Amino acid sequence: MKNPLDSAALNAAIENVHRAGMPGLFAEVRNGDQVWRGAAGVADVATGRPVTARMRHRVGSITKTFTAAAVLQQVESGQIGLDTPIGRYLPKLVPGERGDAITVRMLINHTSGLAEYLPYAYPSLKAFPALADTGPQSLDDHRHTRFDPTELIEMGVTAPAAGAPGGTPGVYSNTNYLLLAQLLEQVTGTTAERYITRNVIERAGLRDTELPAGPYVNGPHSQLYEAWFGMIDPPRDYSVYDMSWVGPSASLISTVADLNRFYGMLLAGKIVSPSSLAQIQRTVPVVSQEGKTIDYGLGLHPMESPGQGTFWGHGGTVWGGGTLAMTRADGKRQMAVAVNLQRWNRLDSSGKPQPHPIDDALAALYRVAMYG
């Protein structure tokens, strides 16, 4: 288990991801008191401006861990019941029998059966998950759209159910987390963004992390290049984007250093209590947006390799950006990696994403970062 940081291997692994076709990426890996930070490639393909390891980045669904932690804090204070039906808190948003059947826990671990609203909010994605029948047009159309979260929730609630409440495998759905944000607002009397900022981000001492109000990433950052499975060629920069389409489900801006700090503190029981952490680490099978079945807890999931211990964390994507942050259960080994291109896999004749050299290079970087 004692794998000290191998800087040369990490430098080579991150460079290989860039060589495989990733415009730019950056990372921080920790092993006890040892810290390695690295970056490879460019933040802007037009100017050649390099990426650096301290850049701020849209981290996508890693936001879900922050939102889940905020909800667990309210569970600890008795304001929210983990196994209380959501209909008791938000009867207008989840009415009738489903409101009675879907609990707060089912929202956090994606076993609510509520459908994903995204294909309804983005008309050109309506055919999702049939990728060949989707297109990127509405990504452009909604660059500056200010979505109302209750309207997005309604799209997910009125869409055909993805499964029965509490059934497994669950189906990953952003609708769940927009509901959790409304729940936080209901019980705290302030916006979810404000509550999460004060009680999770500031509590963890994260200086470069925020839930943005506008479409810009403040401070040094990379452009974000979206390829939408080869349908946008060359990939288009979506770094300026109104993030109300995901809100406290996936809008967070952070740094790789802040993410490692946050997950380290979470797993040490410093953001939520040890008993809440035990609840967080109870997993169920959930079908991810990529169609893979993963184990999922309350806002985070494990990654395991034989003999290497269990890592906990989350991944995230937005239009053009991706991030993965993982911390070993004992908190000693940590990795956070950010990339500035998304959906680089072109589709084959059957409409399935084809393997790309980036996939293997990224997997190799994760292995070296986590296991040495």
Coordinates of C-alpha atoms in Angstrom, one line a residue:
M1 CA 0.0 0.0 0.0
K2 CA 3.0 2.3 0.4
N3 CA 3.5 3.6 -3.1
P4 CA 5.5 6.9 -2.9
L5 CA 4.9 9.4 -5.7
D6 CA 6.9 8.6 -8.8
S7 CA 7.1 12.1 -10.4
A8 CA 8.8 10.7 -13.6
A9 CA 6.0 8.2 -14.1
L10 CA 3.3 10.8 -13.5
N11 CA 4.9 13.3 -15.8
A12 CA 5.2 10.6 -18.6
A13 CA 1.5 9.5 -18.0
I14 CA 0.0 13.0 -18.2
E15 CA 2.1 13.8 -21.3
N16 CA 0.8 10.6 -22.9
V17 CA -2.8 11.7 -22.5
H18 CA -1.9 15.0 -24.3
R19 CA -0.1 13.1 -27.1
A20 CA -3.1 10.8 -27.5
G21 CA -5.2 13.8 -28.5
M22 CA -6.3 15.7 -25.3
P23 CA -5.7 19.4 -25.9
G24 CA -4.8 20.0 -22.3
L25 CA -5.1 18.4 -18.8
F26 CA -3.8 19.0 -15.3
A27 CA -3.7 17.1 -12.1
E28 CA -2.7 16.9 -8.4
V29 CA -1.7 13.7 -6.7
R30 CA -1.0 13.4 -3.0
N31 CA 0.6 10.6 -1.0
G32 CA 0.6 11.6 2.7
D33 CA 2.7 14.8 2.8
Q34 CA 4.1 14.3 -0.7
V35 CA 2.4 16.4 -3.5
W36 CA 2.8 16.2 -7.2
R37 CA 1.2 18.7 -9.6
G38 CA 1.5 18.4 -13.3
A39 CA 0.0 19.8 -16.6
A40 CA 0.4 18.9 -20.2
G41 CA -0.9 20.6 -23.4
V42 CA -2.7 23.9 -24.0
A43 CA -5.6 25.8 -22.4
D44 CA -6.3 27.5 -25.7
V45 CA -5.7 25.7 -29.1
A46 CA -5.8 29.1 -31.0
T47 CA -3.1 30.9 -29.0
G48 CA -1.1 27.9 -27.6
R49 CA -1.5 29.2 -24.0
P50 CA -0.4 26.4 -21.8
V51 CA -2.5 24.7 -19.1
T52 CA -1.2 24.9 -15.5
A53 CA -2.0 22.7 -12.5
R54 CA -3.6 25.7 -10.6
M55 CA -6.3 26.5 -13.1
R56 CA -9.9 26.8 -12.1
H57 CA -12.2 24.3 -13.9
R58 CA -15.8 23.4 -14.3
V59 CA -15.9 20.0 -12.5
G60 CA -19.4 18.8 -13.4
S61 CA -21.1 16.2 -11.3
I62 CA -18.4 16.3 -8.6
T63 CA -20.9 19.0 -7.5
K64 CA -23.2 16.2 -6.4
T65 CA -20.9 15.2 -3.5
F66 CA -21.1 18.8 -2.2
T67 CA -24.9 18.9 -2.5
A68 CA -25.2 15.5 -0.8
A69 CA -22.9 16.6 2.0
A70 CA -25.1 19.6 2.6
V71 CA -28.3 17.5 2.7
L72 CA -26.6 15.1 5.2
Q73 CA -25.7 18.0 7.5
Q74 CA -29.4 18.9 7.5
V75 CA -30.2 15.2 8.3
E76 CA -27.8 15.5 11.2
S77 CA -29.6 18.6 12.5
G78 CA -33.0 16.8 12.3
Q79 CA -34.4 19.1 9.5
I80 CA -34.4 16.4 6.9
G81 CA -35.2 12.7 7.2
L82 CA -33.1 10.5 5.0
D83 CA -35.9 8.0 4.6
T84 CA -38.7 10.5 4.6
P85 CA -40.8 10.8 1.4
I86 CA -39.9 13.8 -0.7
G87 CA -43.6 14.5 -1.2
R88 CA -43.7 15.6 2.5
Y89 CA -41.3 18.4 1.7
L90 CA -42.1 19.2 -1.9
P91 CA -45.6 18.0 -2.7
K92 CA -46.0 20.3 -5.7
L93 CA -42.8 19.1 -7.4
V94 CA -43.3 15.4 -6.8
P95 CA -47.1 15.0 -6.3
G96 CA -49.2 11.9 -5.5
E97 CA -48.1 8.4 -5.1
R98 CA -44.5 9.0 -6.3
G99 CA -44.0 11.8 -3.8
D100 CA -45.1 9.3 -1.1
A101 CA -42.8 6.5 -2.5
I102 CA -39.6 8.4 -3.3
T103 CA -37.5 9.1 -0.2
V104 CA -34.7 11.6 0.2
R105 CA -32.1 8.7 0.2
M106 CA -33.5 7.5 -3.2
L107 CA -32.8 11.0 -4.7
I108 CA -29.2 11.0 -3.4
N109 CA -28.3 7.5 -4.6
H110 CA -30.3 7.7 -7.9
T111 CA -32.8 5.0 -7.1
S112 CA -35.8 7.3 -7.3
G113 CA -36.8 6.1 -10.8
L114 CA -37.1 9.7 -11.9
A115 CA -36.0 10.3 -15.5
E116 CA -33.2 12.5 -16.6
Y117 CA -34.5 15.9 -17.8
L118 CA -31.6 16.8 -20.2
P119 CA -33.0 15.2 -23.4
Y120 CA -36.2 17.3 -22.8
A121 CA -34.4 20.5 -22.1
Y122 CA -32.1 20.1 -25.1
P123 CA -34.2 19.2 -28.1
S124 CA -31.3 18.0 -30.2
L125 CA -30.5 15.4 -27.5
K126 CA -34.1 14.0 -27.4
A127 CA -33.0 10.6 -28.8
F128 CA -30.4 10.1 -26.0
P129 CA -29.1 7.4 -25.3
A130 CA -29.3 6.6 -29.0
L131 CA -26.3 8.8 -29.7
A132 CA -26.3 8.6 -33.5
D133 CA -29.8 10.2 -33.5
T134 CA -28.6 13.1 -31.3
G135 CA -27.0 16.3 -32.5
P136 CA -25.1 19.2 -30.9
Q137 CA -27.3 22.1 -32.2
S138 CA -29.1 22.8 -28.9
L139 CA -25.8 23.0 -27.0
D140 CA -25.2 26.3 -28.9
D141 CA -28.9 27.4 -28.6
H142 CA -28.7 27.2 -24.8
R143 CA -25.4 28.8 -24.2
H144 CA -27.0 31.8 -22.5
T145 CA -30.4 30.3 -21.5
R146 CA -31.4 30.9 -17.9
F147 CA -33.3 27.8 -17.0
D148 CA -35.8 27.7 -14.1
P149 CA -34.9 24.6 -12.0
T150 CA -38.6 23.8 -11.2
E151 CA -39.3 23.7 -15.0
L152 CA -36.4 21.3 -15.4
I153 CA -37.6 19.2 -12.5
E154 CA -41.1 19.1 -14.1
M155 CA -39.6 17.7 -17.3
G156 CA -38.0 14.9 -15.4
V157 CA -41.0 14.1 -13.2
T158 CA -43.5 14.1 -16.1
A159 CA -41.2 12.0 -18.4
P160 CA -41.7 8.2 -18.5
A161 CA -40.1 6.8 -15.3
A162 CA -36.7 5.2 -15.5
G163 CA -37.6 2.7 -12.9
A164 CA -39.7 2.0 -9.7
P165 CA -38.9 4.0 -6.6
G166 CA -36.2 2.2 -4.6
G167 CA -35.6 -0.3 -7.4
T168 CA -32.1 -1.4 -8.4
P169 CA -30.2 -0.9 -10.4
G170 CA -31.0 2.8 -10.1
V171 CA -30.6 5.1 -13.0
Y172 CA -28.4 8.2 -12.7
S173 CA -30.5 11.4 -13.1
N174 CA -29.8 15.1 -12.6
T175 CA -33.5 15.5 -11.8
N176 CA -32.7 13.9 -8.4
Y177 CA -30.1 16.6 -7.5
L178 CA -32.2 19.6 -8.6
L179 CA -34.9 18.3 -6.2
L180 CA -32.3 18.0 -3.4
A181 CA -31.4 21.7 -4.1
Q182 CA -35.1 22.6 -3.8
L183 CA -35.3 20.6 -0.6
L184 CA -32.2 22.4 0.9
E185 CA -33.9 25.7 0.1
Q186 CA -37.1 24.6 1.7
V187 CA -35.5 23.6 5.0
T188 CA -32.8 26.2 5.3
G189 CA -34.7 29.3 4.2
T190 CA -31.8 30.2 1.9
T191 CA -30.7 29.2 -1.6
A192 CA -29.0 25.8 -2.0
E193 CA -26.0 27.7 -3.5
R194 CA -25.7 29.9 -0.5
Y195 CA -26.1 27.1 2.0
I196 CA -23.5 24.9 0.2
T197 CA -21.1 27.8 -0.1
R198 CA -21.3 28.6 3.6
N199 CA -21.5 25.1 5.1
V200 CA -19.5 22.9 2.7
I201 CA -17.2 25.0 0.6
E202 CA -16.2 27.5 3.3
R203 CA -16.2 24.9 6.0
A204 CA -13.6 22.9 4.0
G205 CA -11.5 26.0 3.5
L206 CA -11.7 25.9 -0.3
R207 CA -10.5 29.2 -1.6
D208 CA -10.9 28.6 -5.4
T209 CA -14.2 26.8 -5.4
E210 CA -17.6 28.4 -6.1
L211 CA -21.1 27.8 -7.5
P212 CA -21.1 30.4 -10.3
A213 CA -24.0 32.9 -10.8
G214 CA -23.0 33.9 -14.3
P215 CA -21.7 32.2 -17.5
Y216 CA -18.0 32.9 -16.9
V217 CA -15.2 31.1 -15.1
N218 CA -13.4 33.7 -13.0
G219 CA -9.6 33.6 -12.7
P220 CA -7.1 31.5 -14.7
H221 CA -8.8 28.7 -16.6
S222 CA -8.8 26.7 -19.8
Q223 CA -11.1 26.9 -22.7
L224 CA -13.4 23.8 -22.8
Y225 CA -13.7 21.9 -26.1
E226 CA -16.8 19.8 -26.9
A227 CA -16.7 17.3 -29.8
W228 CA -20.1 15.6 -29.2
F229 CA -18.9 12.2 -30.6
G230 CA -17.2 13.8 -33.6
M231 CA -20.2 15.8 -34.7
I232 CA -18.5 19.1 -33.7
D233 CA -15.3 19.1 -35.8
P234 CA -13.2 20.9 -34.8
P235 CA -14.4 20.8 -31.2
R236 CA -16.1 24.0 -30.1
D237 CA -15.2 26.1 -27.0
Y238 CA -18.0 26.1 -24.4
S239 CA -16.1 27.6 -21.5
V240 CA -18.6 30.6 -21.4
Y241 CA -21.9 28.9 -20.6
D242 CA -24.9 29.6 -18.3
M243 CA -24.8 26.6 -15.9
S244 CA -28.5 26.9 -14.8
W245 CA -29.1 23.8 -16.9
V246 CA -27.6 21.8 -14.1
G247 CA -27.3 24.2 -11.1
P248 CA -26.2 22.5 -7.8
S249 CA -26.2 19.2 -9.6
A250 CA -23.1 19.9 -11.8
S251 CA -22.2 23.6 -12.0
L252 CA -19.3 23.8 -9.5
I253 CA -16.0 25.5 -10.4
S254 CA -12.9 24.3 -8.5
T255 CA -9.3 23.4 -8.7
V256 CA -7.6 20.0 -8.4
A257 CA -6.0 21.1 -5.1
D258 CA -9.4 22.1 -3.7
L259 CA -11.0 18.9 -4.7
N260 CA -8.3 16.8 -3.0
R261 CA -8.7 18.9 0.1
F262 CA -12.4 18.5 0.1
Y263 CA -12.5 14.7 -0.4
G264 CA -9.7 14.3 2.2
M265 CA -11.8 16.3 4.8
L266 CA -15.0 14.5 3.8
L267 CA -13.5 11.0 4.3
A268 CA -12.0 12.2 7.6
G269 CA -15.4 13.0 8.9
K270 CA -14.8 16.8 9.0
I271 CA -17.6 17.9 6.7
V272 CA -20.3 15.5 7.9
S273 CA -20.2 13.2 11.0
P274 CA -18.7 9.7 10.9
S275 CA -22.2 8.2 11.1
S276 CA -23.3 10.2 8.1
L277 CA -20.1 9.1 6.3
A278 CA -21.1 5.5 6.9
Q279 CA -24.4 6.2 5.3
I280 CA -22.7 7.9 2.4
Q281 CA -20.5 4.8 1.8
R282 CA -23.5 2.4 1.6
T283 CA -23.7 1.7 -2.1
V284 CA -26.4 0.4 -4.5
P285 CA -26.0 -0.5 -8.2
V286 CA -26.7 2.4 -10.5
V287 CA -26.6 2.7 -14.3
S288 CA -24.4 5.7 -15.2
Q289 CA -25.1 8.1 -18.0
E290 CA -22.5 6.1 -20.1
G291 CA -24.7 3.0 -19.6
K292 CA -22.3 1.2 -17.2
T293 CA -23.5 -0.2 -13.9
I294 CA -21.5 1.2 -11.0
D295 CA -21.8 1.1 -7.2
Y296 CA -23.1 4.4 -6.0
G297 CA -23.4 5.8 -2.4
L298 CA -24.8 9.1 -1.3
G299 CA -23.2 11.4 -3.7
L300 CA -20.0 9.5 -4.3
H301 CA -18.8 6.1 -5.6
P302 CA -15.9 3.7 -5.0
M303 CA -13.1 2.6 -7.3
E304 CA -11.2 -0.5 -6.4
S305 CA -8.2 -2.5 -7.6
P306 CA -7.2 -5.8 -6.0
G307 CA -4.8 -5.3 -3.1
Q308 CA -4.8 -1.5 -3.4
G309 CA -7.6 -0.5 -1.0
T310 CA -10.8 1.4 -2.0
F311 CA -10.9 4.9 -3.3
W312 CA -13.9 7.1 -3.0
G313 CA -14.9 10.1 -5.1
H314 CA -16.8 11.3 -8.1
G315 CA -16.3 12.1 -11.8
G316 CA -18.0 14.9 -13.7
T317 CA -18.4 16.3 -17.2
V318 CA -19.9 19.5 -18.6
W319 CA -19.9 20.7 -22.2
G320 CA -16.2 20.5 -23.0
G321 CA -14.8 19.8 -19.6
G322 CA -14.2 16.7 -17.4
T323 CA -12.8 15.9 -14.0
L324 CA -12.2 12.9 -11.8
A325 CA -11.3 13.1 -8.1
M326 CA -10.6 10.0 -6.0
T327 CA -9.3 9.6 -2.4
R328 CA -8.3 6.4 -0.7
A329 CA -10.5 5.4 2.2
D330 CA -7.7 6.1 4.7
G331 CA -7.2 9.6 3.1
K332 CA -3.5 9.1 2.4
R333 CA -3.5 8.8 -1.4
Q334 CA -5.4 11.3 -3.5
M335 CA -5.9 12.1 -7.2
A336 CA -7.7 14.9 -9.0
V337 CA -7.4 15.1 -12.8
A338 CA -9.1 17.8 -15.1
V339 CA -9.3 17.6 -18.9
N340 CA -10.5 20.2 -21.5
L341 CA -12.1 18.0 -24.2
Q342 CA -15.2 15.9 -23.9
R343 CA -16.9 13.2 -26.0
W344 CA -13.9 12.6 -28.2
N345 CA -15.0 9.1 -29.2
R346 CA -16.5 9.0 -32.7
L347 CA -19.4 6.7 -33.3
D348 CA -19.1 3.4 -35.3
S349 CA -21.6 2.3 -37.9
S350 CA -23.9 0.9 -35.1
G351 CA -23.9 4.2 -33.2
K352 CA -21.6 3.1 -30.4
P353 CA -18.6 5.2 -29.3
Q354 CA -15.4 3.8 -30.8
P355 CA -12.3 3.3 -28.6
H356 CA -9.8 6.3 -28.8
P357 CA -6.2 6.4 -27.7
I358 CA -7.2 9.0 -25.1
D359 CA -9.2 6.3 -23.2
D360 CA -6.2 4.1 -22.6
A361 CA -3.9 6.9 -21.8
L362 CA -6.3 8.4 -19.2
A363 CA -6.8 5.0 -17.6
A364 CA -3.0 4.6 -17.4
L365 CA -2.7 8.0 -15.8
Y366 CA -5.4 7.1 -13.2
R367 CA -3.6 3.9 -12.4
V368 CA -0.2 5.6 -11.8
A369 CA -1.9 8.4 -9.8
M370 CA -3.9 6.1 -7.6
Y371 CA -1.7 3.0 -7.2
G372 CA 1.8 4.2 -8.1

